[in-house]
């Protein structure tokens, strides 16, 4: 059975829960987002980016503080590769002591979205304001045009850029690069793990104080209990979309047991020094079994890890501030950042 278990067999053996109750505003946004995904992802493994652009609302960076008192600016890292980042910072008159820096990598199945996508722009603004941090949101190259490990290399390059050039002089606030955290959601959580793995294996002037992985996207050839139980129930991630993303991202010919995806068993390569980690899991996310396994591997290998569970949470719940769990998450993230001031 295993990976070859038919859907009919799965239906017979696994009882599915009722779909989660969500506000109509969240259901509408999910309908539009998932609809844009499904229309844009072609069966041949390519993306219709023109078509997706109609559903991917964009927000421009603005030096003028918004209602939260947050400013934003786009910074070029490598023009030849189209590598840039959006930097979110509080207005200067709100700043006190040097602020921690969050390097954020977004989700989207490795293939979609950018720091300018309106939901992600809004989330980074909230993180900036509520976590009291400067947020650097990375516009890494997308699959399938740029396969693994291109996204990892892009984010490492952003860290090198911060190390060499710092943040813009006109930022208006001081930052503490010894309090640098990698934060990633979904596919971005996968990227954050691999970037941390690469970064701490070398001698670098920026030391990572911690990583926060929001429902990170890990996987394997096996179909887990949660993947089968939540198929057709949980919004956003299902096996068809997930399989498409892995085929688009992983090297040609690789399967889901490739080390980029399968970081969830004793074969996972972890450097001796690895930053403290927070792993966030949702009870209505079909990826949850992989996420718990990842946290378990970190723990068994002697790494500092905090597993944070939200039993009623869907995948990408953190993008919707109207959800109580999204507000609880920010408080937990702030506590984690404050308790890991430096990993020196």
Short mmCIF file of C-alpha atoms in Angstrom, two decimals:
data_model
loop_
_atom_site.label_atom_id
_atom_site.label_comp_id
_atom_site.label_asym_id
_atom_site.label_seq_id
_atom_site.Cartn_x
_atom_site.Cartn_y
_atom_site.Cartn_z
CA UNK A 1 0.00 0.00 0.00
CA UNK A 2 1.97 3.10 1.27
CA UNK A 3 2.51 5.62 -1.52
CA UNK A 4 0.46 3.49 -3.92
CA UNK A 5 -2.64 3.34 -1.71
CA UNK A 6 -5.65 4.19 -3.85
CA UNK A 7 -7.94 7.02 -2.90
CA UNK A 8 -10.84 4.57 -2.60
CA UNK A 9 -8.90 2.51 -0.06
CA UNK A 10 -8.00 5.65 1.85
CA UNK A 11 -11.65 6.72 1.94
CA UNK A 12 -12.66 3.35 3.34
CA UNK A 13 -9.99 3.23 6.04
CA UNK A 14 -9.76 6.84 7.25
CA UNK A 15 -12.65 8.85 8.65
CA UNK A 16 -12.57 12.45 7.51
CA UNK A 17 -13.37 15.28 9.93
CA UNK A 18 -15.85 18.03 9.18
CA UNK A 19 -14.35 21.05 7.37
CA UNK A 20 -13.19 23.84 9.69
CA UNK A 21 -15.58 26.68 10.47
CA UNK A 22 -14.19 29.91 9.03
CA UNK A 23 -15.50 33.48 8.76
CA UNK A 24 -17.02 34.21 5.35
CA UNK A 25 -14.34 36.81 4.67
CA UNK A 26 -11.62 34.17 5.06
CA UNK A 27 -13.57 31.65 2.96
CA UNK A 28 -13.91 34.21 0.18
CA UNK A 29 -10.21 35.07 0.19
CA UNK A 30 -9.28 31.37 0.19
CA UNK A 31 -11.65 30.71 -2.71
CA UNK A 32 -10.05 33.45 -4.77
CA UNK A 33 -6.47 32.48 -3.88
CA UNK A 34 -6.89 28.75 -4.44
CA UNK A 35 -8.85 29.40 -7.63
CA UNK A 36 -6.01 31.52 -9.00
CA UNK A 37 -3.53 28.76 -8.07
CA UNK A 38 -5.49 26.03 -9.82
CA UNK A 39 -6.00 28.06 -12.98
CA UNK A 40 -2.36 29.11 -13.24
CA UNK A 41 -0.70 25.73 -12.61
CA UNK A 42 -0.51 23.86 -15.91
CA UNK A 43 -0.54 20.08 -16.21
CA UNK A 44 2.82 20.19 -18.03
CA UNK A 45 4.49 21.60 -14.91
CA UNK A 46 4.68 25.23 -16.02
CA UNK A 47 2.93 28.32 -14.65
CA UNK A 48 0.70 30.68 -16.58
CA UNK A 49 2.09 33.78 -14.85
CA UNK A 50 0.02 36.18 -16.93
CA UNK A 51 -3.18 34.47 -15.86
CA UNK A 52 -2.08 34.26 -12.22
CA UNK A 53 -1.34 38.00 -12.19
CA UNK A 54 -5.08 38.70 -12.35
CA UNK A 55 -5.56 37.02 -8.97
CA UNK A 56 -2.29 38.17 -7.40
CA UNK A 57 -3.04 41.65 -6.07
CA UNK A 58 0.10 43.75 -5.65
CA UNK A 59 1.01 46.49 -3.16
CA UNK A 60 3.73 49.02 -3.86
CA UNK A 61 6.41 49.88 -1.33
CA UNK A 62 5.87 53.25 0.33
CA UNK A 63 8.18 55.49 2.35
CA UNK A 64 5.13 57.04 3.98
CA UNK A 65 4.10 55.24 7.21
CA UNK A 66 0.83 53.36 6.95
CA UNK A 67 -1.89 53.13 9.60
CA UNK A 68 0.36 50.77 11.59
CA UNK A 69 3.25 53.23 11.45
CA UNK A 70 5.22 50.97 9.09
CA UNK A 71 7.24 52.09 6.08
CA UNK A 72 8.52 49.91 3.23
CA UNK A 73 11.20 50.12 0.56
CA UNK A 74 12.39 47.76 -2.16
CA UNK A 75 16.13 47.04 -2.11
CA UNK A 76 18.03 45.56 -5.05
CA UNK A 77 20.40 42.75 -4.08
CA UNK A 78 21.49 41.50 -7.52
CA UNK A 79 19.95 43.26 -10.52
CA UNK A 80 21.37 40.72 -12.98
CA UNK A 81 19.28 37.98 -11.35
CA UNK A 82 16.26 40.10 -10.47
CA UNK A 83 16.98 39.46 -6.79
CA UNK A 84 15.49 42.04 -4.45
CA UNK A 85 13.87 42.34 -1.05
CA UNK A 86 11.18 44.50 0.51
CA UNK A 87 12.25 46.05 3.81
CA UNK A 88 9.57 46.96 6.38
CA UNK A 89 10.53 49.27 9.23
CA UNK A 90 8.69 51.25 11.90
CA UNK A 91 8.60 55.03 11.64
CA UNK A 92 11.77 56.53 13.15
CA UNK A 93 9.95 58.27 16.00
CA UNK A 94 8.65 54.88 17.19
CA UNK A 95 12.09 53.30 17.45
CA UNK A 96 14.09 52.95 20.67
CA UNK A 97 16.84 50.38 21.18
CA UNK A 98 18.23 48.52 18.13
CA UNK A 99 15.61 46.24 16.60
CA UNK A 100 15.96 42.58 15.67
CA UNK A 101 15.94 41.72 11.96
CA UNK A 102 13.60 39.14 10.45
CA UNK A 103 14.55 37.73 7.05
CA UNK A 104 11.26 36.39 5.74
CA UNK A 105 10.73 33.83 2.96
CA UNK A 106 7.18 33.54 1.64
CA UNK A 107 5.09 30.53 0.71
CA UNK A 108 3.38 29.77 -2.58
CA UNK A 109 4.57 26.28 -3.39
CA UNK A 110 8.00 27.58 -4.48
CA UNK A 111 6.31 28.80 -7.67
CA UNK A 112 3.97 31.69 -6.89
CA UNK A 113 3.65 35.03 -5.03
CA UNK A 114 6.21 37.69 -4.11
CA UNK A 115 6.89 40.21 -1.32
CA UNK A 116 4.63 42.62 -3.25
CA UNK A 117 1.62 40.27 -3.12
CA UNK A 118 -0.92 42.15 -1.03
CA UNK A 119 -1.62 39.43 1.61
CA UNK A 120 2.11 38.89 2.17
CA UNK A 121 2.86 42.60 2.23
CA UNK A 122 0.14 43.05 4.84
CA UNK A 123 1.41 40.16 6.95
CA UNK A 124 4.97 41.50 6.96
CA UNK A 125 3.65 44.91 8.00
CA UNK A 126 1.90 43.29 10.96
CA UNK A 127 5.04 41.35 11.87
CA UNK A 128 7.07 44.57 11.75
CA UNK A 129 4.66 46.42 13.98
CA UNK A 130 3.68 43.69 16.44
CA UNK A 131 7.05 41.96 16.75
CA UNK A 132 9.01 45.20 16.98
CA UNK A 133 11.38 44.16 14.21
CA UNK A 134 12.68 45.21 10.81
CA UNK A 135 11.41 42.67 8.27
CA UNK A 136 13.34 41.85 5.09
CA UNK A 137 11.02 39.94 2.72
CA UNK A 138 12.99 38.11 0.01
CA UNK A 139 11.90 37.97 -3.62
CA UNK A 140 13.62 34.67 -4.42
CA UNK A 141 13.51 33.14 -7.91
CA UNK A 142 10.49 30.93 -8.52
CA UNK A 143 10.11 27.40 -9.82
CA UNK A 144 9.84 25.80 -12.31
CA UNK A 145 11.99 28.33 -14.17
CA UNK A 146 14.46 28.18 -11.26
CA UNK A 147 14.59 24.79 -9.57
CA UNK A 148 16.15 23.72 -6.29
CA UNK A 149 18.56 24.94 -4.96
CA UNK A 150 18.09 28.36 -6.62
CA UNK A 151 15.71 29.69 -3.94
CA UNK A 152 18.12 28.62 -1.19
CA UNK A 153 21.02 30.35 -2.93
CA UNK A 154 19.00 33.56 -3.36
CA UNK A 155 18.20 33.78 0.34
CA UNK A 156 21.79 33.04 1.33
CA UNK A 157 22.81 35.86 -1.02
CA UNK A 158 20.43 38.23 0.78
CA UNK A 159 22.11 37.36 4.09
CA UNK A 160 25.51 38.03 2.50
CA UNK A 161 24.19 41.37 1.27
CA UNK A 162 23.01 42.29 4.76
CA UNK A 163 26.36 41.23 6.17
CA UNK A 164 28.34 43.31 3.67
CA UNK A 165 26.11 46.34 3.15
CA UNK A 166 23.68 46.36 6.05
CA UNK A 167 20.27 47.94 5.63
CA UNK A 168 19.59 51.25 3.80
CA UNK A 169 21.01 54.35 5.50
CA UNK A 170 17.65 56.10 5.31
CA UNK A 171 15.89 53.36 7.26
CA UNK A 172 15.59 55.71 10.20
CA UNK A 173 16.01 53.00 12.86
CA UNK A 174 18.97 51.08 14.23
CA UNK A 175 19.10 47.31 13.98
CA UNK A 176 20.89 44.53 15.81
CA UNK A 177 22.19 41.97 13.30
CA UNK A 178 23.16 39.65 16.15
CA UNK A 179 19.40 39.25 16.59
CA UNK A 180 18.67 38.02 13.07
CA UNK A 181 15.86 35.50 12.66
CA UNK A 182 14.81 33.51 9.62
CA UNK A 183 11.03 33.26 9.33
CA UNK A 184 9.34 31.32 6.57
CA UNK A 185 5.84 30.06 5.89
CA UNK A 186 4.95 26.89 3.97
CA UNK A 187 7.47 26.59 1.10
CA UNK A 188 9.26 29.54 2.71
CA UNK A 189 9.60 27.45 5.88
CA UNK A 190 11.39 24.78 3.86
CA UNK A 191 13.65 27.48 2.43
CA UNK A 192 14.36 28.96 5.87
CA UNK A 193 15.51 25.56 7.17
CA UNK A 194 17.88 24.96 4.26
CA UNK A 195 19.23 28.50 4.38
CA UNK A 196 19.93 28.16 8.11
CA UNK A 197 21.67 24.85 7.44
CA UNK A 198 23.92 26.45 4.83
CA UNK A 199 24.55 29.67 6.73
CA UNK A 200 25.61 28.25 10.08
CA UNK A 201 27.94 25.75 8.41
CA UNK A 202 30.25 28.63 7.47
CA UNK A 203 31.90 31.50 9.31
CA UNK A 204 29.67 34.53 8.80
CA UNK A 205 29.40 37.93 10.42
CA UNK A 206 25.64 37.53 10.87
CA UNK A 207 24.79 34.83 13.38
CA UNK A 208 21.26 33.52 13.37
CA UNK A 209 19.50 33.87 16.70
CA UNK A 210 16.67 31.54 15.66
CA UNK A 211 14.36 30.28 12.94
CA UNK A 212 10.56 30.30 12.93
CA UNK A 213 8.94 27.86 10.50
CA UNK A 214 5.23 28.49 9.96
CA UNK A 215 3.71 25.22 8.72
CA UNK A 216 6.88 24.37 6.78
CA UNK A 217 6.55 22.46 3.54
CA UNK A 218 8.35 19.12 3.92
CA UNK A 219 7.38 15.82 2.38
CA UNK A 220 8.26 12.41 1.02
CA UNK A 221 6.98 9.63 -1.20
CA UNK A 222 4.92 8.20 1.65
CA UNK A 223 1.33 9.35 2.04
CA UNK A 224 0.89 10.25 5.69
CA UNK A 225 -2.20 9.73 7.80
CA UNK A 226 -2.98 13.47 7.81
CA UNK A 227 -2.60 13.79 4.04
CA UNK A 228 -5.13 11.00 3.52
CA UNK A 229 -7.51 12.01 6.29
CA UNK A 230 -7.69 15.68 5.26
CA UNK A 231 -7.83 15.17 1.49
CA UNK A 232 -10.90 17.01 0.25
CA UNK A 233 -11.43 18.58 3.68
CA UNK A 234 -8.55 20.94 4.42
CA UNK A 235 -8.37 24.05 2.23
CA UNK A 236 -5.27 25.28 0.36
CA UNK A 237 -3.02 22.18 0.38
CA UNK A 238 -4.07 18.85 -1.10
CA UNK A 239 -2.05 16.02 -2.57
CA UNK A 240 -2.51 17.10 -6.18
CA UNK A 241 -1.29 20.67 -5.57
CA UNK A 242 1.50 19.45 -3.31
CA UNK A 243 2.75 16.90 -5.84
CA UNK A 244 2.71 19.56 -8.56
CA UNK A 245 4.85 21.88 -6.42
CA UNK A 246 7.45 19.21 -5.69
CA UNK A 247 7.70 18.28 -9.38
CA UNK A 248 8.19 21.95 -10.26
CA UNK A 249 10.77 22.64 -7.56
CA UNK A 250 12.92 19.54 -7.16
CA UNK A 251 15.73 18.77 -9.63
CA UNK A 252 14.65 17.01 -12.80
CA UNK A 253 14.11 13.32 -12.14
CA UNK A 254 14.06 13.61 -8.33
CA UNK A 255 11.20 12.23 -6.27
CA UNK A 256 9.81 13.51 -2.98
CA UNK A 257 12.41 11.63 -0.94
CA UNK A 258 15.02 14.11 -2.20
CA UNK A 259 16.89 15.76 0.73
CA UNK A 260 15.32 19.14 -0.10
CA UNK A 261 11.89 17.73 0.73
CA UNK A 262 12.56 14.83 3.06
CA UNK A 263 14.09 16.49 6.14
CA UNK A 264 12.05 14.35 8.47
CA UNK A 265 14.05 11.24 9.36
CA UNK A 266 17.40 10.33 10.89
CA UNK A 267 19.16 10.86 7.56
CA UNK A 268 18.50 14.61 7.77
CA UNK A 269 21.77 16.50 7.59
CA UNK A 270 22.10 19.03 10.39
CA UNK A 271 25.22 21.00 11.23
CA UNK A 272 26.63 20.78 14.74
CA UNK A 273 25.56 24.36 15.43
CA UNK A 274 21.95 24.98 14.47
CA UNK A 275 19.81 27.91 15.66
CA UNK A 276 16.90 27.44 18.06
CA UNK A 277 13.73 26.66 16.11
CA UNK A 278 10.02 27.22 16.49
CA UNK A 279 7.84 24.92 14.35
CA UNK A 280 4.18 25.90 13.94
CA UNK A 281 1.61 23.17 13.12
CA UNK A 282 -2.08 23.44 12.25
CA UNK A 283 -4.61 20.68 12.89
CA UNK A 284 -6.33 21.25 9.53
CA UNK A 285 -3.09 21.28 7.53
CA UNK A 286 -2.38 18.09 5.61
CA UNK A 287 1.38 18.70 6.02
CA UNK A 288 1.23 18.41 9.80
CA UNK A 289 2.72 14.91 10.09
CA UNK A 290 5.84 15.98 8.18
CA UNK A 291 6.16 19.05 10.39
CA UNK A 292 5.97 17.06 13.61
CA UNK A 293 8.51 14.58 12.28
CA UNK A 294 10.86 17.46 11.47
CA UNK A 295 10.55 18.85 14.99
CA UNK A 296 11.17 15.34 16.34
CA UNK A 297 14.36 15.00 14.29
CA UNK A 298 15.65 18.31 15.65
CA UNK A 299 14.90 17.21 19.19
CA UNK A 300 16.55 13.79 18.81
CA UNK A 301 19.64 15.41 17.34
CA UNK A 302 19.94 17.66 20.38
CA UNK A 303 18.73 20.90 18.80
CA UNK A 304 16.58 23.44 20.60
CA UNK A 305 13.07 23.24 19.17
CA UNK A 306 9.64 24.49 20.24
CA UNK A 307 6.64 22.77 18.65
CA UNK A 308 3.61 25.05 18.63
CA UNK A 309 0.25 23.43 17.81
CA UNK A 310 -2.99 25.11 16.72
CA UNK A 311 -5.52 22.26 16.52
CA UNK A 312 -8.17 24.19 14.54
CA UNK A 313 -5.80 26.04 12.21
CA UNK A 314 -5.84 25.69 8.42
CA UNK A 315 -2.76 26.03 6.24
CA UNK A 316 -1.77 29.71 5.95
CA UNK A 317 -3.99 30.78 8.87
CA UNK A 318 -1.38 33.41 9.81
CA UNK A 319 -2.31 35.44 6.73
CA UNK A 320 -5.74 36.25 8.16
CA UNK A 321 -5.57 38.65 11.14
CA UNK A 322 -9.28 38.14 11.82
CA UNK A 323 -8.55 34.57 12.98
CA UNK A 324 -7.86 34.32 16.75
CA UNK A 325 -5.05 31.81 16.15
CA UNK A 326 -3.24 34.32 13.93
CA UNK A 327 -3.18 36.79 16.81
CA UNK A 328 -2.04 34.11 19.27
CA UNK A 329 0.75 33.13 16.90
CA UNK A 330 2.21 36.64 16.82
CA UNK A 331 2.39 36.67 20.64
CA UNK A 332 4.22 33.33 20.60
CA UNK A 333 6.61 34.56 17.92
CA UNK A 334 7.38 37.66 19.96
CA UNK A 335 8.10 35.56 23.05
CA UNK A 336 10.40 33.31 21.02
CA UNK A 337 12.32 36.29 19.62
CA UNK A 338 12.68 37.85 23.05
CA UNK A 339 13.92 34.61 24.58
CA UNK A 340 16.54 34.09 21.86
CA UNK A 341 18.22 37.46 21.81
CA UNK A 342 21.45 36.07 20.40
CA UNK A 343 22.88 32.75 19.31
CA UNK A 344 26.48 33.82 19.88
#
